[in-house]
CSV table of C-alpha atoms in Angstrom, one decimal:
chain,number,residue,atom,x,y,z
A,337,UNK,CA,-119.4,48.8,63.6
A,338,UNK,CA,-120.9,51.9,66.0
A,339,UNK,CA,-118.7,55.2,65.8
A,340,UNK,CA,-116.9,55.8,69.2
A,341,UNK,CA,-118.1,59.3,68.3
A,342,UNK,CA,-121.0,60.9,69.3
A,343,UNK,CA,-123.2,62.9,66.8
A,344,UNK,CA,-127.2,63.3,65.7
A,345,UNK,CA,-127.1,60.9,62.9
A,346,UNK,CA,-129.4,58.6,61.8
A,347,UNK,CA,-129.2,55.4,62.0
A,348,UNK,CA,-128.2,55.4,65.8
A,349,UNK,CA,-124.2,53.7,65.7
A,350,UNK,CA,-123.3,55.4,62.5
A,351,UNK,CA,-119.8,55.4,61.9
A,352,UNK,CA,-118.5,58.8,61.5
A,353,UNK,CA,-115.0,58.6,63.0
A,354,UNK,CA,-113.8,61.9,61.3
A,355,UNK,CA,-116.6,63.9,62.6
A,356,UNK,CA,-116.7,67.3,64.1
A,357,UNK,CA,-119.5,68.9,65.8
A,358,UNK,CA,-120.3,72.3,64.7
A,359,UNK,CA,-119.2,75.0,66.0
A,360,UNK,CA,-121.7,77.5,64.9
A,361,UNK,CA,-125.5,77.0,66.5
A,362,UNK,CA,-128.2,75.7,64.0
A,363,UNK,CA,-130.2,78.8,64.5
A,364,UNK,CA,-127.4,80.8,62.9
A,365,UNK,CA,-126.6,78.4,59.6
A,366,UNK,CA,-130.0,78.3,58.8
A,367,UNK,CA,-130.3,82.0,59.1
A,368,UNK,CA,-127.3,82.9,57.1
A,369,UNK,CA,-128.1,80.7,54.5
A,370,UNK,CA,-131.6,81.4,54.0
A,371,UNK,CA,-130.4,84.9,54.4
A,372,UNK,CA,-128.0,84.6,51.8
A,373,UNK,CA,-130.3,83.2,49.4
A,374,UNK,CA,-133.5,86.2,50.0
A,375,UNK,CA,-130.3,88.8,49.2
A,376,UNK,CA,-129.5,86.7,45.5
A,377,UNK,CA,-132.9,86.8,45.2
A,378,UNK,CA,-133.2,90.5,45.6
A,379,UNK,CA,-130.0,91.4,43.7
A,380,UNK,CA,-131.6,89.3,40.7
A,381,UNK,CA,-134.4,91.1,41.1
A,382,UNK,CA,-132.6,94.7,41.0
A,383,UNK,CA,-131.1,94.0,37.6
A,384,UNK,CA,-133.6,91.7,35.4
A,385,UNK,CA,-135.9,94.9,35.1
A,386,UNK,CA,-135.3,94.8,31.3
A,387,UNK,CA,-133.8,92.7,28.7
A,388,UNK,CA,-131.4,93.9,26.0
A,389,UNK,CA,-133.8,95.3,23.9
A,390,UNK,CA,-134.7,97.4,26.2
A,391,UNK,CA,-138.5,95.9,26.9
A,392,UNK,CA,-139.5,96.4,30.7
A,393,UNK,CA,-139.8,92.9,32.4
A,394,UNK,CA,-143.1,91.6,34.3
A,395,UNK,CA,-143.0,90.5,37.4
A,396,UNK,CA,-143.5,86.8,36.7
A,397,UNK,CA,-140.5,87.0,33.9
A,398,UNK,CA,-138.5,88.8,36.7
A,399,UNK,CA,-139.7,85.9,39.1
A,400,UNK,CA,-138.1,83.3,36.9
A,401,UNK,CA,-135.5,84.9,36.2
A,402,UNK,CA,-134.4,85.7,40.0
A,403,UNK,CA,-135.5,81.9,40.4
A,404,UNK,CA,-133.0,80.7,37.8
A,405,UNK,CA,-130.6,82.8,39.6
A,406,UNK,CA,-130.6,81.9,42.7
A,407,UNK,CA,-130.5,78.1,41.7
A,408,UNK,CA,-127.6,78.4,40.2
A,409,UNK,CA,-126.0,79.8,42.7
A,410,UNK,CA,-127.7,77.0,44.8
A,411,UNK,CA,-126.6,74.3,42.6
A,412,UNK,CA,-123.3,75.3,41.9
A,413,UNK,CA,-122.4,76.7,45.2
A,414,UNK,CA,-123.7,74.6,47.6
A,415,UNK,CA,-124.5,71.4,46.0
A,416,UNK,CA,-121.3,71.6,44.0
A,417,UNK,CA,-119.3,72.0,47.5
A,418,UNK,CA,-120.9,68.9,48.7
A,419,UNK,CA,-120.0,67.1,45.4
A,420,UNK,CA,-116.6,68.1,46.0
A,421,UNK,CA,-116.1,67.2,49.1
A,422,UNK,CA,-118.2,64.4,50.2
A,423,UNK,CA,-116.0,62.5,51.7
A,424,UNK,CA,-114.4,65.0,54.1
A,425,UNK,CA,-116.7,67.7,54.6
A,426,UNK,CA,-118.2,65.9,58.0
A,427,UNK,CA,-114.6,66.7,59.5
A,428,UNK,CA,-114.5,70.3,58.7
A,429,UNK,CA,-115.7,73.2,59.9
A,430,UNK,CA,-116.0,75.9,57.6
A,431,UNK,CA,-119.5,77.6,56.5
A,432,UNK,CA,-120.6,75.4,54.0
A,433,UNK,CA,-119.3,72.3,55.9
A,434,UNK,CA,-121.3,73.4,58.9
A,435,UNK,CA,-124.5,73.7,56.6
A,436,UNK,CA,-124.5,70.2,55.4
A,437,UNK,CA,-123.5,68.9,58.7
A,438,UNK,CA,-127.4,70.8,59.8
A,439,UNK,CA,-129.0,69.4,56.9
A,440,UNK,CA,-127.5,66.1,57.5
A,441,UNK,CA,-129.5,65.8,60.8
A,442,UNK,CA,-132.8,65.2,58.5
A,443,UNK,CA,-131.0,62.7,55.8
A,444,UNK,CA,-127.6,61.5,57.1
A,445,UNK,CA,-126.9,60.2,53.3
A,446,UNK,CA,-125.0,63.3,52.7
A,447,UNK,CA,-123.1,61.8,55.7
A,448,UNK,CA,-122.2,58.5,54.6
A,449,UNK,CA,-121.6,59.9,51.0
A,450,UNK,CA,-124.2,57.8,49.5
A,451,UNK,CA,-123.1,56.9,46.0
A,452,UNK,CA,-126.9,57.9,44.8
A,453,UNK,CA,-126.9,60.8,46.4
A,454,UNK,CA,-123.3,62.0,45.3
A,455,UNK,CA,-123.8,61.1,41.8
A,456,UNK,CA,-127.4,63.2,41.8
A,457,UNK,CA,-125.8,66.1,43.3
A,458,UNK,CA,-122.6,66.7,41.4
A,459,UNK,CA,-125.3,66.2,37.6
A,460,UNK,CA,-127.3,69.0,40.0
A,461,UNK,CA,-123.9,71.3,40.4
A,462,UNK,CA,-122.1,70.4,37.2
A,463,UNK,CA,-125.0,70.5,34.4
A,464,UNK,CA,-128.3,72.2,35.8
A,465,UNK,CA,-125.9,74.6,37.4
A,466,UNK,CA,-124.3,76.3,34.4
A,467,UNK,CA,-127.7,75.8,32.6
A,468,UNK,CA,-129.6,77.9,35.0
A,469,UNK,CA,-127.7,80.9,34.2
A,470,UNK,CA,-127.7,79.9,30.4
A,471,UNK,CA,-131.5,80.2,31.1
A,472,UNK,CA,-131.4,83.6,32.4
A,473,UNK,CA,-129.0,84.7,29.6
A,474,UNK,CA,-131.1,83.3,26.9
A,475,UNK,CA,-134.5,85.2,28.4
A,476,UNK,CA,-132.4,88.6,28.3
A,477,UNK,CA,-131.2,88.3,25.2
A,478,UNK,CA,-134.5,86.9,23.7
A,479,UNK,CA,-132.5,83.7,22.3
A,480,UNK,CA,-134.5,81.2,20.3
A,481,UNK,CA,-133.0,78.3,22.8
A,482,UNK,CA,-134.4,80.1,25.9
A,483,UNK,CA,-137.7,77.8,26.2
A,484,UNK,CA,-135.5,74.4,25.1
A,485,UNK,CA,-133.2,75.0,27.7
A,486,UNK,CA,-135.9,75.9,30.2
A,487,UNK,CA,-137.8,73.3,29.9
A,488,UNK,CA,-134.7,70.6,30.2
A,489,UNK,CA,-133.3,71.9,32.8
A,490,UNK,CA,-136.5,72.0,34.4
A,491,UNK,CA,-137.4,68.5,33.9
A,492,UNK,CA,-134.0,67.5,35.0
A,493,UNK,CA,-134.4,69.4,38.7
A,494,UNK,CA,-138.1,68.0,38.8
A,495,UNK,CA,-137.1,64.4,37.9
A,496,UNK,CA,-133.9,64.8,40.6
A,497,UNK,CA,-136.4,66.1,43.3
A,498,UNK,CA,-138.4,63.1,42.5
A,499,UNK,CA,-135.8,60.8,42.6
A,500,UNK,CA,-134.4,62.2,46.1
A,501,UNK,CA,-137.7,61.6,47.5
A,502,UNK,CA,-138.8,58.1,46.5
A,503,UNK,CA,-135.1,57.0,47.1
A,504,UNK,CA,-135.4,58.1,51.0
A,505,UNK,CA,-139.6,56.3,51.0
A,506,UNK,CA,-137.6,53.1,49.2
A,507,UNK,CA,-134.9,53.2,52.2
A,508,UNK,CA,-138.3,53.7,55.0
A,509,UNK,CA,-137.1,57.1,56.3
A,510,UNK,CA,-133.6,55.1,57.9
A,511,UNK,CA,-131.6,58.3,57.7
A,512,UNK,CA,-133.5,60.8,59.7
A,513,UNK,CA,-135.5,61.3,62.8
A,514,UNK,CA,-138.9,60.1,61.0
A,515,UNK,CA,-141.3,63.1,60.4
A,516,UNK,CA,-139.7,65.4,63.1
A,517,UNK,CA,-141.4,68.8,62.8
A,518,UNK,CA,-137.7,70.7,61.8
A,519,UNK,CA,-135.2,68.3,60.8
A,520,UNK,CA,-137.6,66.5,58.3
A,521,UNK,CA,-140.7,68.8,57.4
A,522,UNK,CA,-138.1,72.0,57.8
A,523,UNK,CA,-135.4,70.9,56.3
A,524,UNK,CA,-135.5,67.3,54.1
A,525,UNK,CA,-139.2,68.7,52.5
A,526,UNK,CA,-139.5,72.1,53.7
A,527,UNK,CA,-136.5,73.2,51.8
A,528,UNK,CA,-136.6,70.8,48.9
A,529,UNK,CA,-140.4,71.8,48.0
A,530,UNK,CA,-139.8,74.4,45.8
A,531,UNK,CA,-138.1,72.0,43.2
A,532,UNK,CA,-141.6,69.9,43.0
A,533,UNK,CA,-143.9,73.1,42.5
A,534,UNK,CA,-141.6,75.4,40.3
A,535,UNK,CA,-140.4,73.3,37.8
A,536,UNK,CA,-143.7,72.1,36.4
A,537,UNK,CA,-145.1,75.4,36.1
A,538,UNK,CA,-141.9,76.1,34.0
A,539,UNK,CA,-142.1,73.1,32.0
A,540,UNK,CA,-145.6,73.9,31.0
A,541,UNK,CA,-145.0,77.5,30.1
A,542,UNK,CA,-141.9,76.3,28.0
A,543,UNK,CA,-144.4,73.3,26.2
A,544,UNK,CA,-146.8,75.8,25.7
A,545,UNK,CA,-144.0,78.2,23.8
A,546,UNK,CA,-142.4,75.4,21.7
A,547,UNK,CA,-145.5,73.7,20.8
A,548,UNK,CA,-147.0,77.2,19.7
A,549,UNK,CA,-143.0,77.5,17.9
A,550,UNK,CA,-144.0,73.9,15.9
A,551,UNK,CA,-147.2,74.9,14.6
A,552,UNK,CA,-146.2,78.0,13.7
A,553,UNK,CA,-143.0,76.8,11.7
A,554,UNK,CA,-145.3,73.7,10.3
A,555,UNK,CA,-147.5,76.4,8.7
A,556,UNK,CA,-144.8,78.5,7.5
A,557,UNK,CA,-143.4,75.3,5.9
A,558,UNK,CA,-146.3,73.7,4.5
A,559,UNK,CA,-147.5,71.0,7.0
A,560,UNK,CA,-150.3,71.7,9.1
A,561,UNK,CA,-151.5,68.8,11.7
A,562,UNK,CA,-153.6,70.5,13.5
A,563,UNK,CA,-156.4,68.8,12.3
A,564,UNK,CA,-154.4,65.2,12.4
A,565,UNK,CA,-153.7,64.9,8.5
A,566,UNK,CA,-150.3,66.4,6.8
A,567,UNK,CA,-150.6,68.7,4.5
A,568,UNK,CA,-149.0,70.4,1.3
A,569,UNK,CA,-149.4,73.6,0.5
């Protein structure tokens, strides 16, 4: 049945009988909220100079850290607004309303509430949320979870990038203006990049720690593989 209201959404006729159109110009959500995000990135930055102990932070820990930072504020923010209100946020018209109506206009699923999508968004908001900052509390305070959580959480944002991806190339593009220069390579990959280059460099610095972790602990204990066989000290 085709809405008898008019709005960008793909697939042409989409039914959106509650919709309102924004009232703020797409220039000026985008702005603000990549705005908003380069300030959480630079606040993170201003106090993850050291952790507890009192040992100066590089700048690669400090990039992580700021990273983890600002996606949980991401996650938990944003994608748990969307999570929360899926079904109504297409009828209203405050901030964070008006940024998934934008973002909509590449993959209209968020739109339609699309069970797949919902469901990926509120795991996103509700458990890879809390453990970002976990993350960033387990770095400062040097705790011996820090890598575990890092690289779970990783996979899990990784695996969820993946999924939103191949879900969309399964459906043949049907909910956005295919390969449009902003709505699709700005806003559908442009924006959701990060999440497939990030989280594997993560997952193999965390692999890296916990595998050095196991071989260490196997030689403490008595059991040394490195050479295939188990042995007894």
């Amino acid at each position: 049945m085709a809405s008898n209201v008019s709005h960008p959404y793909y697939p042409l006729g989409l039914e959106l009988p509650h919709y309102k159109e924004n009232s703020l110009p797409d220039v000026a959500v985008t702005g603000l909220t990549l705005g908003s995000f380069a300030v959480i990135f630079w606040l993170a930055w201003q106090y993850t100079k050291q952790d507890k102990f009192g040992r100066l932070l590089g700048q690669w820990e400090r990039a992580a850290l700021c990273w983890w930072v600002l996606c949980g504020c991401i996650h938990m923010v944003v994608e748990g607004y969307v999570s929360l209100n899926s079904g109504t946020f297409p009828g209203s018209n405050n901030f964070l309303a008006q940024l998934w109506k934008e973002y909509a206009k590449g993959d209209s699923r968020y739109m339609q509430a699309d069970a797949c999508i919902i469901i990926m968004e509120s795991l996103t908001a509700w458990l890879e949320g809390p453990g970002c900052f976990l993350i960033v509390w387990g770095f400062l305070n040097r705790h011996p979870l820090r890598h575990v959580l890092q690289f779970g959480v990783s996979i899990g944002q990784f695996y969820g990038t993946l999924l939103y991806f191949f879900t969309e190339i399964f459906d043949d593009f049907a909910h956005g203006p295919r390969f449009h220069p902003y709505y699709w390579w700005f806003y559908v990959f442009g924006l959701n990049s990060p999440w497939l280059v990030v989280p594997p460099i993560l997952i193999y610095q965390s692999w890296k720690e916990l595998t050095k972790a196991q071989k260490g602990l196997d030689n403490v204990t008595g059991f040394n593989t490195g050479n295939g066989k188990e042995k007894i000290r």
